[in-house]
Coordinates of C-alpha atoms in Angstrom, one line a residue:
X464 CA 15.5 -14.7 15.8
X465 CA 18.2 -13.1 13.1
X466 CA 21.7 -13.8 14.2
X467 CA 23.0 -10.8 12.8
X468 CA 21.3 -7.2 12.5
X469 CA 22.4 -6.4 8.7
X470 CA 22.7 -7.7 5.8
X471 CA 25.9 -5.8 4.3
X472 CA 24.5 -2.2 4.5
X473 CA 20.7 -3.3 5.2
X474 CA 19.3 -2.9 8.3
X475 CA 17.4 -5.9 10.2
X476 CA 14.8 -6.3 9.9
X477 CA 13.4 -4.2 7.5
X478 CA 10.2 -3.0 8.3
X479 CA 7.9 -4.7 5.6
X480 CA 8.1 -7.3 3.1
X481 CA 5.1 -7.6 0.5
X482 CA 4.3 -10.8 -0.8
X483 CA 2.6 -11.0 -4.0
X484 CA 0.7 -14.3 -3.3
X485 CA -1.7 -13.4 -6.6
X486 CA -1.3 -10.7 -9.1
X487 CA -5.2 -11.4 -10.7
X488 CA -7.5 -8.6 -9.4
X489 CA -11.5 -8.4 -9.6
X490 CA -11.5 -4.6 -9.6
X491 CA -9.8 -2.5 -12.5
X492 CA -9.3 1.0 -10.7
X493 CA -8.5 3.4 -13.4
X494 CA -5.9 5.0 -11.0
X495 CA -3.9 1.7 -10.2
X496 CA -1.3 0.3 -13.3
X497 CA -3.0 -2.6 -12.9
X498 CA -5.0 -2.0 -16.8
X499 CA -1.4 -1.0 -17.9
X500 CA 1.1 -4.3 -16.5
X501 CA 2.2 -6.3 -19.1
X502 CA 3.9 -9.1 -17.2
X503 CA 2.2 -12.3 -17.0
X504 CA -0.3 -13.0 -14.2
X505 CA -0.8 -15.6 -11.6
X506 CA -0.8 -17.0 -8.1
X507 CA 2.0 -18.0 -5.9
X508 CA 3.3 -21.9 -5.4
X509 CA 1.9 -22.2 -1.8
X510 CA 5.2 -24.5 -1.1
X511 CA 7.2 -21.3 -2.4
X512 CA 5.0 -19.1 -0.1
X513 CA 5.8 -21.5 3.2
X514 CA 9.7 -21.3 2.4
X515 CA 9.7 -17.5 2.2
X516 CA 7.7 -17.0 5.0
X517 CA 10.0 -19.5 7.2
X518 CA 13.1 -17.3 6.0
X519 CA 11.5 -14.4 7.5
X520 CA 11.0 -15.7 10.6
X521 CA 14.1 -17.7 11.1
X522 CA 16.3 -14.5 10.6
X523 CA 14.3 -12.5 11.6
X524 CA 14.0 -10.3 8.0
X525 CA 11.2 -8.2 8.5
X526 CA 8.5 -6.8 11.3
X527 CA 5.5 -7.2 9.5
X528 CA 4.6 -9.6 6.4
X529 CA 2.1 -8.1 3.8
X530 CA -0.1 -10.8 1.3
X531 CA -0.3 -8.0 -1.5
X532 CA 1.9 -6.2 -4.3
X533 CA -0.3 -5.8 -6.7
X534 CA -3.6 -8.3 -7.3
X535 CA -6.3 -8.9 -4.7
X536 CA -5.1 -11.1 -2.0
X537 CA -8.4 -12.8 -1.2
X538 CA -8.7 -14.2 -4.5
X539 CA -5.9 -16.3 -3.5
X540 CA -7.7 -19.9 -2.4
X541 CA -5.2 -20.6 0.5
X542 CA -4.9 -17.0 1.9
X543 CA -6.1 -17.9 5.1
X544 CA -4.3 -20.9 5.6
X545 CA -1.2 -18.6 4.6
X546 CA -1.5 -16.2 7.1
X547 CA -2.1 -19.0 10.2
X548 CA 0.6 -20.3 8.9
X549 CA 3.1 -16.7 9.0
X550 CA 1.1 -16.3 12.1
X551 CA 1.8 -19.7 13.5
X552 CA 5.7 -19.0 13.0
X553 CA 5.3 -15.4 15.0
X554 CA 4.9 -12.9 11.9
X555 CA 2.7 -10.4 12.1
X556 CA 0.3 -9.8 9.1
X557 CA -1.5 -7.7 7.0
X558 CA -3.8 -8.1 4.0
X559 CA -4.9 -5.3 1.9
X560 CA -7.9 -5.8 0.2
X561 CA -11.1 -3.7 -2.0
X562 CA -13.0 -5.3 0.2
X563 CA -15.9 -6.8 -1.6
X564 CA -14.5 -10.2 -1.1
X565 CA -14.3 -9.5 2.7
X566 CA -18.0 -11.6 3.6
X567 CA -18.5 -12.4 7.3
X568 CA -16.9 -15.9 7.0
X569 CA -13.9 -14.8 5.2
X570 CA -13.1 -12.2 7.9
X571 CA -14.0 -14.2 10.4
X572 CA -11.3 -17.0 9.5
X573 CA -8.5 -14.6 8.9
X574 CA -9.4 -13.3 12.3
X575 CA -9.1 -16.4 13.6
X576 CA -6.1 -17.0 11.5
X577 CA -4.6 -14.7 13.6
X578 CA -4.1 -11.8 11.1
X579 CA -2.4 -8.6 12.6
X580 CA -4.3 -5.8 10.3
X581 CA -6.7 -4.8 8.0
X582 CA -6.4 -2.3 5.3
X583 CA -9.4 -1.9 3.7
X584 CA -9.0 0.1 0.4
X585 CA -12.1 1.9 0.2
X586 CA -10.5 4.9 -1.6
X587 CA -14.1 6.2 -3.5
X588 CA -16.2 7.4 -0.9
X589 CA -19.3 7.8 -2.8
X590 CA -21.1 6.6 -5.6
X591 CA -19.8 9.2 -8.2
X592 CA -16.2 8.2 -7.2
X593 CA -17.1 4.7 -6.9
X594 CA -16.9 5.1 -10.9
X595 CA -13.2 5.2 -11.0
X596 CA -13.2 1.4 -9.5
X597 CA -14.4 -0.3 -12.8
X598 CA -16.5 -3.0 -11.4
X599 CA -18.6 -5.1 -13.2
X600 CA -22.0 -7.3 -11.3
X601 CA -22.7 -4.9 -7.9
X602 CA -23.6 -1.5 -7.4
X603 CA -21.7 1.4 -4.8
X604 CA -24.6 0.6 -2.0
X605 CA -23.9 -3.0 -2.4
X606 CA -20.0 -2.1 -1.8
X607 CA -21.0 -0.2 1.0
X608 CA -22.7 -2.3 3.0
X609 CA -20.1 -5.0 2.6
X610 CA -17.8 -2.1 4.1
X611 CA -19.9 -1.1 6.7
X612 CA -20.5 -4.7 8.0
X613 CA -16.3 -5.1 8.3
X614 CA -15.9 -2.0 9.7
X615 CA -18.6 -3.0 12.4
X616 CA -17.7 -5.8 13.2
X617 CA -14.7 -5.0 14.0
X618 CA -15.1 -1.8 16.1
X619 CA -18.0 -4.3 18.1
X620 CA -15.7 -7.1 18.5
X621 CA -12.0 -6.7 17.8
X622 CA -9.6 -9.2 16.7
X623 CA -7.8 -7.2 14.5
X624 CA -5.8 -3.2 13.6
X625 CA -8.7 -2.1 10.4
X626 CA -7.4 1.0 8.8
X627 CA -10.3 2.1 6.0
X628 CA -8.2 3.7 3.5
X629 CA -9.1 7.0 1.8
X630 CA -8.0 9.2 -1.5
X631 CA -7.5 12.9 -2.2
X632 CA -7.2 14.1 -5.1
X633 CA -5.7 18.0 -4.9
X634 CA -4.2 20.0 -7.4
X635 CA -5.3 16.8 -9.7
X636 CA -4.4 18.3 -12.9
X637 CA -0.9 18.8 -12.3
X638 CA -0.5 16.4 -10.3
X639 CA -2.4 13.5 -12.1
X640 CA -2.4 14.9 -15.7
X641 CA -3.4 11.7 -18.0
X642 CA -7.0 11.2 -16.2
X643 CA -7.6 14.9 -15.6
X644 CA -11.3 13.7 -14.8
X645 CA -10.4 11.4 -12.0
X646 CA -11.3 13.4 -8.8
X647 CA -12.0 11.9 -5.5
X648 CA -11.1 14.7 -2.8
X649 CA -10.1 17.7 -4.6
X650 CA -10.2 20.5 -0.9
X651 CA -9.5 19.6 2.3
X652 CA -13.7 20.6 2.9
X653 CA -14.6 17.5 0.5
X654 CA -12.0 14.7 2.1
X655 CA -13.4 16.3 5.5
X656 CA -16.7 15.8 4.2
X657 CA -16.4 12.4 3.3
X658 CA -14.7 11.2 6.7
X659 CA -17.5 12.9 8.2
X660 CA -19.8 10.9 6.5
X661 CA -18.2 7.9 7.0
X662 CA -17.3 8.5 10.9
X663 CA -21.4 9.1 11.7
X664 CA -22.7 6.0 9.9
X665 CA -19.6 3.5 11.3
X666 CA -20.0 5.0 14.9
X667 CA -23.2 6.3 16.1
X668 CA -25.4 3.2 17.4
X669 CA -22.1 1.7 18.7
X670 CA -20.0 2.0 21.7
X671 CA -17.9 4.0 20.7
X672 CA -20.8 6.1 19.4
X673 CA -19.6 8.8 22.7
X674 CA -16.5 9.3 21.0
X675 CA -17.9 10.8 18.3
X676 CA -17.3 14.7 18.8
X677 CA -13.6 13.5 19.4
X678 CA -13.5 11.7 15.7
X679 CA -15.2 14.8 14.4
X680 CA -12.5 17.5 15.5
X681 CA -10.0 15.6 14.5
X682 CA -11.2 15.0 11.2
X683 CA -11.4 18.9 11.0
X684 CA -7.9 18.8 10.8
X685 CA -7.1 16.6 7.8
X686 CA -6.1 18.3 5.2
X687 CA -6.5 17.1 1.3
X688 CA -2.8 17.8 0.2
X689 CA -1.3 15.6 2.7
X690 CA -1.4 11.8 4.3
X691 CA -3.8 11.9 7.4
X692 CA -4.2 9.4 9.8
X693 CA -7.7 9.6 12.0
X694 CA -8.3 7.2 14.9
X695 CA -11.9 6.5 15.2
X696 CA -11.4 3.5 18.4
X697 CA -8.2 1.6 19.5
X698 CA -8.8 -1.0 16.9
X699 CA -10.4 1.3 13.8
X700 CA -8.9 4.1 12.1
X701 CA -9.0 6.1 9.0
X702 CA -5.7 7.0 6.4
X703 CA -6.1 9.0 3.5
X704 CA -3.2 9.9 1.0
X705 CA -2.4 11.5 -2.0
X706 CA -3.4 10.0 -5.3
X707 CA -0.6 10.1 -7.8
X708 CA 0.5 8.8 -11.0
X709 CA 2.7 6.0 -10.5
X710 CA 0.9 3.8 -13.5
X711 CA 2.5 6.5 -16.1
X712 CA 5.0 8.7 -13.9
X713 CA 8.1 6.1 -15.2
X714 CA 7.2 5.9 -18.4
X715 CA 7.0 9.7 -18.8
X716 CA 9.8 10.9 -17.0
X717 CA 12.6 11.7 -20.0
X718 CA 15.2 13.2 -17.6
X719 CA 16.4 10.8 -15.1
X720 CA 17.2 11.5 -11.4
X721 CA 21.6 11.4 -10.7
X722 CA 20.8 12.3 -7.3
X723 CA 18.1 11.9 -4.7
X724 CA 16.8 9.2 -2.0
X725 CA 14.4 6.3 -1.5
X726 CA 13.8 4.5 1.5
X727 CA 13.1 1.8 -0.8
X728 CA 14.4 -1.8 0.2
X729 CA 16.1 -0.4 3.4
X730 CA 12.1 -0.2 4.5
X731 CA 10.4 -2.3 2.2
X732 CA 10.6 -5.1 -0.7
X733 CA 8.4 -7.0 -3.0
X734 CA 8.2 -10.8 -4.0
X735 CA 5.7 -11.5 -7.2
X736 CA 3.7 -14.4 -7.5
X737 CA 6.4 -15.8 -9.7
X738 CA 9.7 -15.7 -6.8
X739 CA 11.0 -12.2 -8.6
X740 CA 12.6 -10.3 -5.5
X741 CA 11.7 -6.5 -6.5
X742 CA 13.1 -3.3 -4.7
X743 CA 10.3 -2.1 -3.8
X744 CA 6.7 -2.2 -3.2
X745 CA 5.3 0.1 -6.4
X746 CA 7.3 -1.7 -8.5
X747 CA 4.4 -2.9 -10.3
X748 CA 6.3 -4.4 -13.5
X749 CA 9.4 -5.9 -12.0
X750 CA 11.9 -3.3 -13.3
X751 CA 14.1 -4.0 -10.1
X752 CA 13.8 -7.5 -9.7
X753 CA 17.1 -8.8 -8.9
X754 CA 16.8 -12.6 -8.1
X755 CA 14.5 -15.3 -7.8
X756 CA 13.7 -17.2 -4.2
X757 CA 13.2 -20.4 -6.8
X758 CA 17.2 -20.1 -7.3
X759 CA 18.3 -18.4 -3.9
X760 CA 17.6 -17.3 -0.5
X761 CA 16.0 -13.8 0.4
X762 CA 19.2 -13.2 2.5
X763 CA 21.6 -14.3 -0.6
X764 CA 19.1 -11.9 -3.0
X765 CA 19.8 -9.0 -0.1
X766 CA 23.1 -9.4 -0.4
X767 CA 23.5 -9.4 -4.2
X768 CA 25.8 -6.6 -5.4
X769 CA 23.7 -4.8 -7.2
X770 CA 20.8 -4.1 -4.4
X771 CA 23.9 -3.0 -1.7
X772 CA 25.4 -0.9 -4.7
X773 CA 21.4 0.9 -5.3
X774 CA 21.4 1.1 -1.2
X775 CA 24.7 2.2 -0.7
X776 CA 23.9 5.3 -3.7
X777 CA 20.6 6.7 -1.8
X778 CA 22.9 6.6 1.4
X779 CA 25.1 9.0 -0.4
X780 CA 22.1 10.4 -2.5
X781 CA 22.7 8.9 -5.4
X782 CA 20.7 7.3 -7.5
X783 CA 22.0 3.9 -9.0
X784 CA 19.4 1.9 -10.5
X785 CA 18.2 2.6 -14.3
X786 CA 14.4 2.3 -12.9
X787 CA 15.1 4.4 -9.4
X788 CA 16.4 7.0 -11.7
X789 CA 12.9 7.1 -14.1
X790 CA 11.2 6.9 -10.8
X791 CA 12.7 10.4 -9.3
X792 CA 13.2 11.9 -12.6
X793 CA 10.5 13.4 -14.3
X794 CA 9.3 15.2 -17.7
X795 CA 11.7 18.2 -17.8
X796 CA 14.3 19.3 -15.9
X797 CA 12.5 21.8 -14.0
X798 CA 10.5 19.2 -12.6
X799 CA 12.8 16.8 -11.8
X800 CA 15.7 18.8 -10.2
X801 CA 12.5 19.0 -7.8
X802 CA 11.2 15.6 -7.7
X803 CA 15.1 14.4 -6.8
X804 CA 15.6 17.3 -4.0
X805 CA 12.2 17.3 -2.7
X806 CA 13.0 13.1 -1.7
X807 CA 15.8 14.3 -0.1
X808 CA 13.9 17.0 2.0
X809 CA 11.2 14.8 2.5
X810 CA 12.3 11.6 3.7
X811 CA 15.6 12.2 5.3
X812 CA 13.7 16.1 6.9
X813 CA 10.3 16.1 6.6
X814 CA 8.9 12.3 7.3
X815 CA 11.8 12.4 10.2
X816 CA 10.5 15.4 11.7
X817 CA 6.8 15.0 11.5
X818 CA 6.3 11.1 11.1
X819 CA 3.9 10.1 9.0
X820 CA 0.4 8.1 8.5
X821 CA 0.5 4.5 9.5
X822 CA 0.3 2.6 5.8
X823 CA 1.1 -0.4 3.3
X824 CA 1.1 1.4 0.2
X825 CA 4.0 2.8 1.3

């Protein structure tokens, strides 16, 4: 347990830390910056990964530990000796996967690993969408079933939290300008569509096959231009969120945020494969990292100057860091005078007021 509950003016524990234990991928999603990160690619010293995950629990650091930045997690060879061993030392888990690596044995030992929760990224619903995921060797109905089987198992036999992640894709070509094409969920009556889809084929034949009508309304109330969050059982449900442009946002965004606020590493922070401590989770290049775990603690890295200087800005809505202030900024000023207001409204108004969708991405 922590022996204090901050670290300078971060709060303990922070709700999630993501480590990146590989940053090698088998998919190539053309809306993930995966096709555009230049730094170098790799997996995580598993002796590296065992000292981090002791600091967390020692001092209690965060709530939940996530096996994923960017990269596929279950391409790493030792992810399920990693997560008995977080879970071993009392950390709760998560792995956030595609899926298609996800066979019957594989879930099956990080079940028995003792692994927290599931977030399956489905994201494509159907076989049009399924485009978008540029996979190479199996087809959308292969996917599918390897879905479905997850999904079923777990809604028959528990063991762990699945959330089956979803996309929308409204107002697309404002929203997501540089793939114009990319659509997943454009209305509220397609993502509907899809859940619905997706609800009858994982539920009916099962036990919780009688709940159905009750999935069904409240699938009727997600809504395309927002994050939803749909329980199908007590162990199963479904998210969907907004697809944006984070691969290109930075690099477009020629007038930089001076005010505005992040949750950022008051909520969440990154380690890459490589020990980089990074502010945040989408940081998918290392723009923030700020210290290494090979040359110092993840206590000593919190309390680095320059991360309680970036934490104490957003605090007074200011925004510090050089890649904080490409983040909230945007292409003109128009645009980014509402980017940096509209993160105030919504996390210190809107997310406060309403909640929001249980997820990892975030």
């Amino acid at each position: 347990m922590s022996m204090r509950n901050k670290i300078g003016v971060i709060k303990l524990p922070v709700d999630r830390i993501h480590i990146e234990v590989t940053s090698h991928c088998n998919f190539s999603c053309e809306f993930c910056p995966d096709y555009r990160m230049e730094r170098s690619r790799g997996y995580m010293d598993f002796s590296m990964l065992q000292r981090i995950l002791d600091e967390i629990a020692e001092k209690g650091l965060a709530k939940l530990v996530l096996f994923h930045v960017m990269g596929e997690p279950l391409l790493y060879p030792r992810i399920t000796e990693a997560v008995a061993y977080a879970s071993e030392l009392g950390l709760k888990t998560c792995i956030t996967t595609n899926g298609w690596l996800l066979t019957e044995e594989m879930l099956d030992g990080l079940i028995g690993a003792g692994m927290s929760r599931l977030i399956l990224s489905l994201q494509t619903p159907d076989e049009v969408s399924f485009k978008f995921r540029g996979t190479r060797g199996f087809t959308f109905d292969e996917y599918r079933k390897r879905v479905m089987a997850t999904a079923r198992s777990v809604i028959e036999n528990g063991g762990t939290d699945l959330t089956i992640s979803f996309l929308s894709s409204p107002l697309r070509r404002l929203i997501f300008p540089v793939m114009p094409d990319i659509s997943v969920a454009d209305t509220s009556k397609d993502l509907q569509r899809y859940l619905k889809m997706w609800a009858e084929d994982l539920l009916t034949g099962s036990a919780h096959e009688p709940d159905l009508l009750l999935v069904l309304r409240r699938i009727k109330r997600a809504r395309s231009f927002k994050n939803n969050s749909i329980a199908l059982t007590d162990k199963v449900r479904f998210d969907t969120r907004i697809m944006g442009d984070w691969a290109e946002h930075s690099i477009k965004s020629k007038v930089k945020a001076k005010i505005g606020f992040c949750p950022g590493i008051q909520e969440n922070f990154g380690i890459l494969w490589d020990g980089r401590l990074v502010y945040c989770c989408i940081d998918y290049e290392g723009k923030t990292a700020y210290a290494n775990i090979r040359d110092t603690s993840l206590a000593d890295g919190l309390a680095n100057e320059a991360v309680q200087k970036a934490v104490r800005g957003f605090n007074s809505l200011k925004v510090v860091h050089p890649h904080c202030r490409s983040c909230l900024g945007d292409k003109n000023h128009l645009n980014s005078i509402v980017r940096q207001i509209g993160s105030i409204l919504y996390f210190k108004g809107f997310r406060k007021l309403f909640g929001q969708a249980r997820s990892t991405t975030s």
